[in-house]
mmCIF file of C-alpha atoms (C1' of nucleotides) in Angstrom:
data_model
loop_
_atom_site.group_PDB
_atom_site.id
_atom_site.type_symbol
_atom_site.label_atom_id
_atom_site.label_comp_id
_atom_site.label_asym_id
_atom_site.label_seq_id
_atom_site.Cartn_x
_atom_site.Cartn_y
_atom_site.Cartn_z
ATOM 1 C CA UNK A 1 -0.022 -0.049 0.016
ATOM 2 C CA UNK A 2 1.676 3.168 -1.316
ATOM 3 C CA UNK A 3 0.098 6.214 0.180
ATOM 4 C CA UNK A 4 0.744 9.382 -2.277
ATOM 5 C CA UNK A 5 -1.161 12.401 -3.453
ATOM 6 C CA UNK A 6 -2.320 10.125 -6.022
ATOM 7 C CA UNK A 7 -4.134 8.027 -3.678
ATOM 8 C CA UNK A 8 -5.400 10.951 -1.740
ATOM 9 C CA UNK A 9 -6.726 12.755 -4.988
ATOM 10 C CA UNK A 10 -8.565 9.494 -5.886
ATOM 11 C CA UNK A 11 -10.434 9.266 -2.532
ATOM 12 C CA UNK A 12 -11.207 13.054 -2.582
ATOM 13 C CA UNK A 13 -12.354 12.744 -6.349
ATOM 14 C CA UNK A 14 -14.633 9.719 -5.534
ATOM 15 C CA UNK A 15 -15.982 11.534 -2.315
ATOM 16 C CA UNK A 16 -16.930 14.387 -4.655
ATOM 17 C CA UNK A 17 -18.474 12.154 -7.253
ATOM 18 C CA UNK A 18 -20.374 10.257 -4.238
ATOM 19 C CA UNK A 19 -21.731 13.464 -3.207
ATOM 20 C CA UNK A 20 -22.974 14.896 -6.408
ATOM 21 C CA UNK A 21 -23.693 11.587 -7.800
ATOM 22 C CA UNK A 22 -27.594 11.752 -7.424
ATOM 23 C CA UNK A 23 -28.103 10.710 -11.332
ATOM 24 C CA UNK A 24 -26.400 12.635 -13.485
ATOM 25 C CA UNK A 25 -22.825 11.789 -14.588
ATOM 26 C CA UNK A 26 -20.223 14.368 -13.032
ATOM 27 C CA UNK A 27 -17.316 15.748 -15.407
ATOM 28 C CA UNK A 28 -13.793 15.805 -14.272
ATOM 29 C CA UNK A 29 -13.685 19.412 -15.071
ATOM 30 C CA UNK A 30 -16.140 19.960 -12.063
ATOM 31 C CA UNK A 31 -14.401 17.699 -9.948
ATOM 32 C CA UNK A 32 -11.026 19.618 -11.075
ATOM 33 C CA UNK A 33 -12.739 23.043 -10.035
ATOM 34 C CA UNK A 34 -14.338 21.910 -6.687
ATOM 35 C CA UNK A 35 -11.671 20.074 -5.383
ATOM 36 C CA UNK A 36 -8.579 21.781 -6.757
ATOM 37 C CA UNK A 37 -6.871 19.151 -8.524
ATOM 38 C CA UNK A 38 -5.276 19.425 -12.033
ATOM 39 C CA UNK A 39 -7.818 18.116 -14.578
ATOM 40 C CA UNK A 40 -4.955 16.358 -16.601
ATOM 41 C CA UNK A 41 -3.952 14.507 -13.166
ATOM 42 C CA UNK A 42 -7.501 13.451 -12.645
ATOM 43 C CA UNK A 43 -7.673 12.113 -16.137
ATOM 44 C CA UNK A 44 -4.724 9.712 -15.174
ATOM 45 C CA UNK A 45 -6.619 8.627 -12.179
ATOM 46 C CA UNK A 46 -9.957 8.120 -13.603
ATOM 47 C CA UNK A 47 -8.235 5.920 -16.178
ATOM 48 C CA UNK A 48 -7.244 3.508 -13.501
ATOM 49 C CA UNK A 49 -10.429 3.871 -11.607
ATOM 50 C CA UNK A 50 -12.237 2.898 -14.522
ATOM 51 C CA UNK A 51 -10.104 -0.017 -15.564
ATOM 52 C CA UNK A 52 -10.552 -1.185 -12.044
ATOM 53 C CA UNK A 53 -14.331 -0.854 -12.387
ATOM 54 C CA UNK A 54 -14.828 1.505 -9.590
ATOM 55 C CA UNK A 55 -16.411 4.350 -11.970
ATOM 56 C CA UNK A 56 -17.883 4.263 -15.532
ATOM 57 C CA UNK A 57 -17.906 6.820 -17.936
ATOM 58 C CA UNK A 58 -20.417 8.504 -20.227
ATOM 59 C CA UNK A 59 -18.862 10.196 -23.146
ATOM 60 C CA UNK A 60 -20.239 13.415 -25.025
ATOM 61 C CA UNK A 61 -21.435 16.705 -24.101
ATOM 62 C CA UNK A 62 -23.245 16.117 -20.880
ATOM 63 C CA UNK A 63 -20.931 13.137 -19.996
ATOM 64 C CA UNK A 64 -18.886 12.550 -17.055
ATOM 65 C CA UNK A 65 -18.312 9.754 -14.507
ATOM 66 C CA UNK A 66 -20.621 7.851 -12.153
ATOM 67 C CA UNK A 67 -19.789 5.213 -9.632
ATOM 68 C CA UNK A 68 -20.252 1.749 -10.431
ATOM 69 C CA UNK A 69 -21.807 0.759 -6.991
ATOM 70 C CA UNK A 70 -23.453 2.646 -3.867
ATOM 71 C CA UNK A 71 -20.791 4.633 -1.899
ATOM 72 C CA UNK A 72 -20.973 2.275 0.956
ATOM 73 C CA UNK A 73 -20.225 -0.482 -0.942
ATOM 74 C CA UNK A 74 -16.701 1.015 -2.276
ATOM 75 C CA UNK A 75 -14.123 0.522 0.375
ATOM 76 C CA UNK A 76 -11.173 2.767 0.374
ATOM 77 C CA UNK A 77 -8.679 -0.227 -0.131
ATOM 78 C CA UNK A 78 -10.352 -0.705 -3.511
ATOM 79 C CA UNK A 79 -9.662 2.875 -4.391
ATOM 80 C CA UNK A 80 -6.029 3.008 -3.292
ATOM 81 C CA UNK A 81 -5.404 -0.381 -4.593
ATOM 82 C CA UNK A 82 -6.718 0.854 -8.171
ATOM 83 C CA UNK A 83 -4.384 4.042 -8.324
ATOM 84 C CA UNK A 84 -1.245 2.884 -6.474
ATOM 85 C CA UNK A 85 -0.338 0.072 -8.492
ATOM 86 C CA UNK A 86 2.478 -1.052 -6.371
ATOM 87 C CA UNK A 87 1.785 -2.534 -2.928
ATOM 88 C CA UNK A 88 4.336 -1.808 -0.038
ATOM 89 C CA UNK A 89 4.748 -0.260 3.035
ATOM 90 C CA UNK A 90 8.444 0.302 2.971
ATOM 91 C CA UNK A 91 11.184 -1.507 0.821
ATOM 92 C CA UNK A 92 12.368 -4.815 1.453
ATOM 93 C CA UNK A 93 9.332 -6.688 -0.023
ATOM 94 C CA UNK A 94 10.245 -6.739 -3.707
ATOM 95 C CA UNK A 95 13.816 -8.399 -3.082
ATOM 96 C CA UNK A 96 11.921 -10.825 -1.123
ATOM 97 C CA UNK A 97 13.337 -13.937 -3.345
ATOM 98 C CA UNK A 98 16.893 -13.275 -2.308
ATOM 99 C CA UNK A 99 15.978 -11.884 1.523
ATOM 100 C CA UNK A 100 16.359 -8.232 2.376
ATOM 101 C CA UNK A 101 19.523 -6.121 1.642
ATOM 102 C CA UNK A 102 21.022 -8.470 -0.620
ATOM 103 C CA UNK A 103 21.310 -11.141 2.463
ATOM 104 C CA UNK A 104 20.186 -14.616 1.885
ATOM 105 C CA UNK A 105 17.892 -14.443 4.852
ATOM 106 C CA UNK A 106 15.142 -12.135 5.810
ATOM 107 C CA UNK A 107 15.797 -9.279 7.693
ATOM 108 C CA UNK A 108 14.974 -8.885 11.427
ATOM 109 C CA UNK A 109 12.231 -6.594 10.787
ATOM 110 C CA UNK A 110 10.670 -8.499 7.900
ATOM 111 C CA UNK A 111 7.623 -9.831 9.638
ATOM 112 C CA UNK A 112 7.085 -6.317 11.290
ATOM 113 C CA UNK A 113 6.511 -4.481 7.957
ATOM 114 C CA UNK A 114 4.201 -7.643 6.954
ATOM 115 C CA UNK A 115 2.071 -6.912 10.226
ATOM 116 C CA UNK A 116 2.144 -3.416 9.380
ATOM 117 C CA UNK A 117 0.752 -3.684 6.084
ATOM 118 C CA UNK A 118 -1.915 -5.723 7.258
ATOM 119 C CA UNK A 119 -2.523 -3.109 9.883
ATOM 120 C CA UNK A 120 -2.934 -0.365 7.318
ATOM 121 C CA UNK A 121 -4.994 -2.430 5.201
ATOM 122 C CA UNK A 122 -7.479 -3.291 8.030
ATOM 123 C CA UNK A 123 -7.884 0.320 8.266
ATOM 124 C CA UNK A 124 -8.926 1.002 4.857
ATOM 125 C CA UNK A 125 -10.876 -2.024 4.428
ATOM 126 C CA UNK A 126 -13.276 -0.793 7.203
ATOM 127 C CA UNK A 127 -13.720 2.475 5.841
ATOM 128 C CA UNK A 128 -16.130 3.238 2.625
ATOM 129 C CA UNK A 129 -16.844 6.150 0.572
ATOM 130 C CA UNK A 130 -20.088 6.622 2.609
ATOM 131 C CA UNK A 131 -18.459 6.860 5.859
ATOM 132 C CA UNK A 132 -16.433 9.925 4.335
ATOM 133 C CA UNK A 133 -19.176 12.024 2.957
ATOM 134 C CA UNK A 134 -21.303 11.509 6.262
ATOM 135 C CA UNK A 135 -18.172 12.439 8.177
ATOM 136 C CA UNK A 136 -17.811 15.608 6.234
ATOM 137 C CA UNK A 137 -21.394 16.880 6.500
ATOM 138 C CA UNK A 138 -21.332 16.031 10.459
ATOM 139 C CA UNK A 139 -18.252 18.284 10.788
ATOM 140 C CA UNK A 140 -19.776 20.749 8.799
ATOM 141 C CA UNK A 141 -17.128 21.310 6.037
ATOM 142 C CA UNK B 1 5.151 9.463 10.538
ATOM 143 C CA UNK B 2 7.400 8.767 7.590
ATOM 144 C CA UNK B 3 8.144 5.488 6.529
ATOM 145 C CA UNK B 4 11.377 5.075 4.472
ATOM 146 C CA UNK B 5 14.464 2.957 4.545
ATOM 147 C CA UNK B 6 16.183 5.283 7.383
ATOM 148 C CA UNK B 7 13.451 4.340 9.565
ATOM 149 C CA UNK B 8 13.528 0.569 8.482
ATOM 150 C CA UNK B 9 17.258 0.648 8.939
ATOM 151 C CA UNK B 10 17.116 2.375 12.310
ATOM 152 C CA UNK B 11 14.811 -0.500 13.564
ATOM 153 C CA UNK B 12 17.016 -3.150 12.226
ATOM 154 C CA UNK B 13 20.236 -1.509 13.610
ATOM 155 C CA UNK B 14 18.626 -1.176 17.174
ATOM 156 C CA UNK B 15 17.182 -4.696 16.908
ATOM 157 C CA UNK B 16 20.827 -5.821 16.322
ATOM 158 C CA UNK B 17 22.112 -3.728 19.065
ATOM 159 C CA UNK B 18 19.442 -5.055 21.446
ATOM 160 C CA UNK B 19 20.608 -8.466 20.391
ATOM 161 C CA UNK B 20 24.261 -7.985 21.446
ATOM 162 C CA UNK B 21 24.112 -5.570 23.745
ATOM 163 C CA UNK B 22 25.225 -7.683 26.461
ATOM 164 C CA UNK B 23 27.760 -5.441 28.314
ATOM 165 C CA UNK B 24 29.999 -4.135 25.585
ATOM 166 C CA UNK B 25 29.343 -1.301 23.149
ATOM 167 C CA UNK B 26 28.646 -2.368 19.712
ATOM 168 C CA UNK B 27 30.405 -0.587 16.952
ATOM 169 C CA UNK B 28 28.647 0.788 13.851
ATOM 170 C CA UNK B 29 31.032 -1.284 11.722
ATOM 171 C CA UNK B 30 29.830 -4.601 13.361
ATOM 172 C CA UNK B 31 26.308 -3.546 12.772
ATOM 173 C CA UNK B 32 26.995 -2.278 9.165
ATOM 174 C CA UNK B 33 28.646 -5.765 8.363
ATOM 175 C CA UNK B 34 25.930 -7.827 10.051
ATOM 176 C CA UNK B 35 22.933 -6.166 8.524
ATOM 177 C CA UNK B 36 24.260 -5.037 5.256
ATOM 178 C CA UNK B 37 23.834 -1.137 5.900
ATOM 179 C CA UNK B 38 26.148 1.300 4.606
ATOM 180 C CA UNK B 39 28.430 2.655 7.524
ATOM 181 C CA UNK B 40 28.150 6.173 6.454
ATOM 182 C CA UNK B 41 24.267 5.867 6.487
ATOM 183 C CA UNK B 42 24.368 4.239 9.887
ATOM 184 C CA UNK B 43 26.640 7.141 10.908
ATOM 185 C CA UNK B 44 23.661 9.560 10.178
ATOM 186 C CA UNK B 45 20.957 7.622 11.660
ATOM 187 C CA UNK B 46 22.864 7.012 15.020
ATOM 188 C CA UNK B 47 23.542 10.647 15.361
ATOM 189 C CA UNK B 48 19.960 11.164 15.448
ATOM 190 C CA UNK B 49 19.191 8.226 17.626
ATOM 191 C CA UNK B 50 21.732 9.694 20.110
ATOM 192 C CA UNK B 51 20.358 13.286 20.116
ATOM 193 C CA UNK B 52 16.872 11.797 21.132
ATOM 194 C CA UNK B 53 18.373 9.921 23.878
ATOM 195 C CA UNK B 54 17.710 6.479 22.417
ATOM 196 C CA UNK B 55 21.548 5.287 22.399
ATOM 197 C CA UNK B 56 24.750 6.589 24.110
ATOM 198 C CA UNK B 57 27.997 6.366 22.602
ATOM 199 C CA UNK B 58 31.350 5.273 23.968
ATOM 200 C CA UNK B 59 34.147 6.631 22.066
ATOM 201 C CA UNK B 60 37.761 5.251 21.479
ATOM 202 C CA UNK B 61 39.143 2.038 20.542
ATOM 203 C CA UNK B 62 36.957 -0.411 21.893
ATOM 204 C CA UNK B 63 33.925 2.078 21.638
ATOM 205 C CA UNK B 64 30.479 1.985 20.047
ATOM 206 C CA UNK B 65 27.013 2.373 21.270
ATOM 207 C CA UNK B 66 24.586 0.838 23.828
ATOM 208 C CA UNK B 67 21.003 1.330 24.349
ATOM 209 C CA UNK B 68 20.196 3.965 27.081
ATOM 210 C CA UNK B 69 17.188 1.555 28.312
ATOM 211 C CA UNK B 70 16.069 -1.975 28.350
ATOM 212 C CA UNK B 71 14.817 -3.102 24.799
ATOM 213 C CA UNK B 72 11.313 -3.784 26.224
ATOM 214 C CA UNK B 73 11.405 0.068 27.189
ATOM 215 C CA UNK B 74 12.254 1.312 23.683
ATOM 216 C CA UNK B 75 9.170 1.647 21.641
ATOM 217 C CA UNK B 76 9.085 1.470 17.808
ATOM 218 C CA UNK B 77 7.527 4.958 17.756
ATOM 219 C CA UNK B 78 10.221 6.434 19.457
ATOM 220 C CA UNK B 79 12.939 5.058 17.191
ATOM 221 C CA UNK B 80 10.831 6.250 14.079
ATOM 222 C CA UNK B 81 10.289 9.750 15.552
ATOM 223 C CA UNK B 82 13.805 10.058 16.155
ATOM 224 C CA UNK B 83 15.010 9.344 12.551
ATOM 225 C CA UNK B 84 12.224 10.531 10.409
ATOM 226 C CA UNK B 85 11.996 14.250 11.459
ATOM 227 C CA UNK B 86 8.757 15.133 9.832
ATOM 228 C CA UNK B 87 5.625 13.472 10.580
ATOM 229 C CA UNK B 88 3.286 12.800 7.746
ATOM 230 C CA UNK B 89 1.023 10.114 6.141
ATOM 231 C CA UNK B 90 0.417 11.779 3.062
ATOM 232 C CA UNK B 91 0.720 15.404 2.177
ATOM 233 C CA UNK B 92 -2.258 17.812 3.115
ATOM 234 C CA UNK B 93 -0.863 18.495 6.609
ATOM 235 C CA UNK B 94 1.988 20.965 6.310
ATOM 236 C CA UNK B 95 -0.337 23.477 4.517
ATOM 237 C CA UNK B 96 -2.840 23.059 6.974
ATOM 238 C CA UNK B 97 -2.925 26.705 7.983
ATOM 239 C CA UNK B 98 -4.371 27.704 4.781
ATOM 240 C CA UNK B 99 -6.471 24.236 4.243
ATOM 241 C CA UNK B 100 -5.635 21.649 1.924
ATOM 242 C CA UNK B 101 -4.763 22.147 -1.942
ATOM 243 C CA UNK B 102 -4.737 25.865 -1.445
ATOM 244 C CA UNK B 103 -8.549 25.929 -0.646
ATOM 245 C CA UNK B 104 -9.586 27.877 2.443
ATOM 246 C CA UNK B 105 -11.328 24.863 4.226
ATOM 247 C CA UNK B 106 -9.951 21.422 4.854
ATOM 248 C CA UNK B 107 -10.474 18.796 2.173
ATOM 249 C CA UNK B 108 -12.781 16.187 2.371
ATOM 250 C CA UNK B 109 -10.513 13.703 3.270
ATOM 251 C CA UNK B 110 -8.477 15.510 6.030
ATOM 252 C CA UNK B 111 -9.852 13.811 8.879
ATOM 253 C CA UNK B 112 -9.295 10.568 7.247
ATOM 254 C CA UNK B 113 -5.364 10.995 7.109
ATOM 255 C CA UNK B 114 -5.604 12.105 10.818
ATOM 256 C CA UNK B 115 -7.299 8.991 11.742
ATOM 257 C CA UNK B 116 -4.768 6.763 9.663
ATOM 258 C CA UNK B 117 -1.888 8.424 11.301
ATOM 259 C CA UNK B 118 -3.311 7.623 14.833
ATOM 260 C CA UNK B 119 -4.038 4.245 13.518
ATOM 261 C CA UNK B 120 -0.363 3.805 12.400
ATOM 262 C CA UNK B 121 1.131 5.368 15.771
ATOM 263 C CA UNK B 122 -1.002 3.000 17.674
ATOM 264 C CA UNK B 123 0.981 0.045 15.784
ATOM 265 C CA UNK B 124 4.476 1.423 16.638
ATOM 266 C CA UNK B 125 3.455 2.439 20.244
ATOM 267 C CA UNK B 126 2.502 -1.128 20.944
ATOM 268 C CA UNK B 127 5.862 -2.947 19.723
ATOM 269 C CA UNK B 128 9.063 -2.544 21.393
ATOM 270 C CA UNK B 129 12.437 -3.640 20.587
ATOM 271 C CA UNK B 130 12.295 -6.822 22.876
ATOM 272 C CA UNK B 131 9.028 -7.732 20.720
ATOM 273 C CA UNK B 132 11.167 -7.767 17.804
ATOM 274 C CA UNK B 133 14.122 -9.747 18.854
ATOM 275 C CA UNK B 134 12.042 -12.384 20.443
ATOM 276 C CA UNK B 135 10.213 -12.825 17.350
ATOM 277 C CA UNK B 136 13.118 -13.263 15.319
ATOM 278 C CA UNK B 137 14.473 -16.134 17.412
ATOM 279 C CA UNK B 138 11.264 -17.654 17.570
ATOM 280 C CA UNK B 139 11.044 -17.656 13.725
ATOM 281 C CA UNK B 140 14.655 -18.901 13.774
ATOM 282 C CA UNK B 141 16.042 -16.496 11.795
ATOM 283 C "C1'" DA C 1 51.539 7.900 18.856
ATOM 284 C "C1'" DC C 2 48.232 5.831 16.523
ATOM 285 C "C1'" DA C 3 44.217 3.259 15.463
ATOM 286 C "C1'" DA C 4 39.629 2.532 16.325
ATOM 287 C "C1'" DT C 5 35.382 4.828 16.880
ATOM 288 C "C1'" DC C 6 32.416 8.428 17.099
ATOM 289 C "C1'" DT C 7 31.045 13.326 15.070
ATOM 290 C "C1'" DT C 8 28.905 16.638 11.771
ATOM 291 C "C1'" DG C 9 28.155 18.818 7.801
ATOM 292 C "C1'" DA C 10 28.096 19.122 2.815
ATOM 293 C "C1'" DC C 11 27.016 17.268 -1.350
ATOM 294 C "C1'" DT C 12 24.876 14.198 -4.916
ATOM 295 C "C1'" DA C 13 23.158 10.380 -8.068
ATOM 296 C "C1'" DA C 14 19.113 7.977 -8.740
ATOM 297 C "C1'" DA C 15 14.277 7.286 -8.050
ATOM 298 C "C1'" DT C 16 9.913 8.829 -7.389
ATOM 299 C "C1'" DT C 17 6.168 11.976 -7.441
ATOM 300 C "C1'" DA C 18 3.080 14.941 -9.308
ATOM 301 C "C1'" DG C 19 2.106 16.240 -12.409
ATOM 302 C "C1'" DT C 20 1.703 18.647 -18.213
ATOM 303 C "C1'" DC C 21 1.269 17.830 -23.155
ATOM 304 C "C1'" DA C 22 -0.595 16.079 -26.887
ATOM 305 C "C1'" DA C 23 -3.231 14.033 -30.048
ATOM 306 C "C1'" DG C 24 -6.835 11.512 -30.571
ATOM 307 C "C1'" DT C 25 -11.980 9.160 -30.098
ATOM 308 C "C1'" DA C 26 -16.925 9.310 -28.826
ATOM 309 C "C1'" DT C 27 -21.231 11.528 -27.940
ATOM 310 C "C1'" DA C 28 -24.995 15.055 -27.449
ATOM 311 C "C1'" DC C 29 -27.360 18.703 -29.039
ATOM 312 C "C1'" DA C 30 -28.307 22.618 -32.163
ATOM 313 C "C1'" DT D 1 -23.791 17.555 -39.979
ATOM 314 C "C1'" DG D 2 -20.672 20.254 -37.507
ATOM 315 C "C1'" DT D 3 -18.990 21.452 -33.166
ATOM 316 C "C1'" DA D 4 -18.320 21.719 -28.441
ATOM 317 C "C1'" DT D 5 -17.861 18.773 -24.539
ATOM 318 C "C1'" DA D 6 -16.091 15.244 -22.339
ATOM 319 C "C1'" DC D 7 -13.703 10.836 -21.883
ATOM 320 C "C1'" DT D 8 -8.903 7.960 -23.525
ATOM 321 C "C1'" DT D 9 -4.311 7.033 -23.450
ATOM 322 C "C1'" DG D 10 0.462 7.442 -24.133
ATOM 323 C "C1'" DA D 11 4.787 10.049 -23.744
ATOM 324 C "C1'" DC D 12 7.446 13.245 -21.427
ATOM 325 C "C1'" DT D 13 9.183 16.402 -17.590
ATOM 326 C "C1'" DA D 14 10.313 19.342 -13.538
ATOM 327 C "C1'" DA D 15 10.828 19.221 -8.826
ATOM 328 C "C1'" DT D 16 11.350 16.527 -4.687
ATOM 329 C "C1'" DT D 17 12.881 13.026 -1.846
ATOM 330 C "C1'" DT D 18 15.545 9.047 -0.848
ATOM 331 C "C1'" DA D 19 19.482 6.842 0.252
ATOM 332 C "C1'" DG D 20 23.136 7.250 0.278
ATOM 333 C "C1'" DT D 21 28.882 8.913 -0.264
ATOM 334 C "C1'" DC D 22 32.333 11.990 0.846
ATOM 335 C "C1'" DA D 23 35.137 14.469 3.916
ATOM 336 C "C1'" DA D 24 37.461 16.195 7.745
ATOM 337 C "C1'" DG D 25 37.690 16.278 12.260
ATOM 338 C "C1'" DA D 26 37.457 14.997 17.626
ATOM 339 C "C1'" DT D 27 37.991 11.558 21.391
ATOM 340 C "C1'" DT D 28 39.571 7.736 23.304
ATOM 341 C "C1'" DG D 29 42.029 3.126 24.860
ATOM 342 C "C1'" DT D 30 46.204 0.895 24.514
#
DNA sequence: ACAATCTTGACTAAATTAGTCAAGTATACA
DNA sequence: TGTATACTTGACTAATTTAGTCAAGATTGT
């Protein structure tokens, strides 16, 4: 699980989408304006979200994107996995065939990062888009 | 909380230190060889660990470093905070005076990252150096 | 004296991030 | 049918961050 602006933007954009979803598709341009995210960057992000079947697109003049499911069915873990291709907490996983740091065995802390990754994933597994938008209303944002 | 190799190396090095601590100071050179971490990089890391009172140093020919406390009294959170100066999960905190993304209010996901940071911190608050080394013996490493 | 070790700052190559740019394709609507 | 709007997709790039290296010294044990 990689946590970058790309992931944050994806969550923000989808929260925006969930909020204004009602029935009409929402254009990236609108999201870009409301959330202050570069349109070009959003395009990249939504390309991935679409490939991962989290949104679907409607082309043409009044087109835009809509969620494929209800907000409460979309877990944040799904979103982050969709945009942040590689899953990692901290190095030391990708060289796992040969051990860590070029050694032949796993490093002392190897299990630790495994556990951490699970811990973080749990967090995102337990949150869905609806949680986010109800929270933001609650806190008067 | 930033998670990089620097933090991982710090934890590895201190776990090594805890293991061989017995009574004699352990030199960075030894740690470097055992853990496969660059000596120069270790020096940087231990500089910070010392400033944060996690280790103390003994100079001279048979010098090296020793832990200032028992391994079970050193929480991983302490270590990571010591070496990873800046605390952050994902952008959107440092501009917190002016809101996120240059907007005047907090972004929809702001609270989310706060929660996540707490979640991760809890993880590291609950683990100490002793946990690490007993685990690694247990799993025959 | 001298070798081992810690101390500290400055510098840098490589990787990653956070985008931009560009050239399209599809659709709605006038 | 033309045109504006919006999605589609790949390629490229500036800025930042990471993960170190390099260097010059200060201390101490023997």
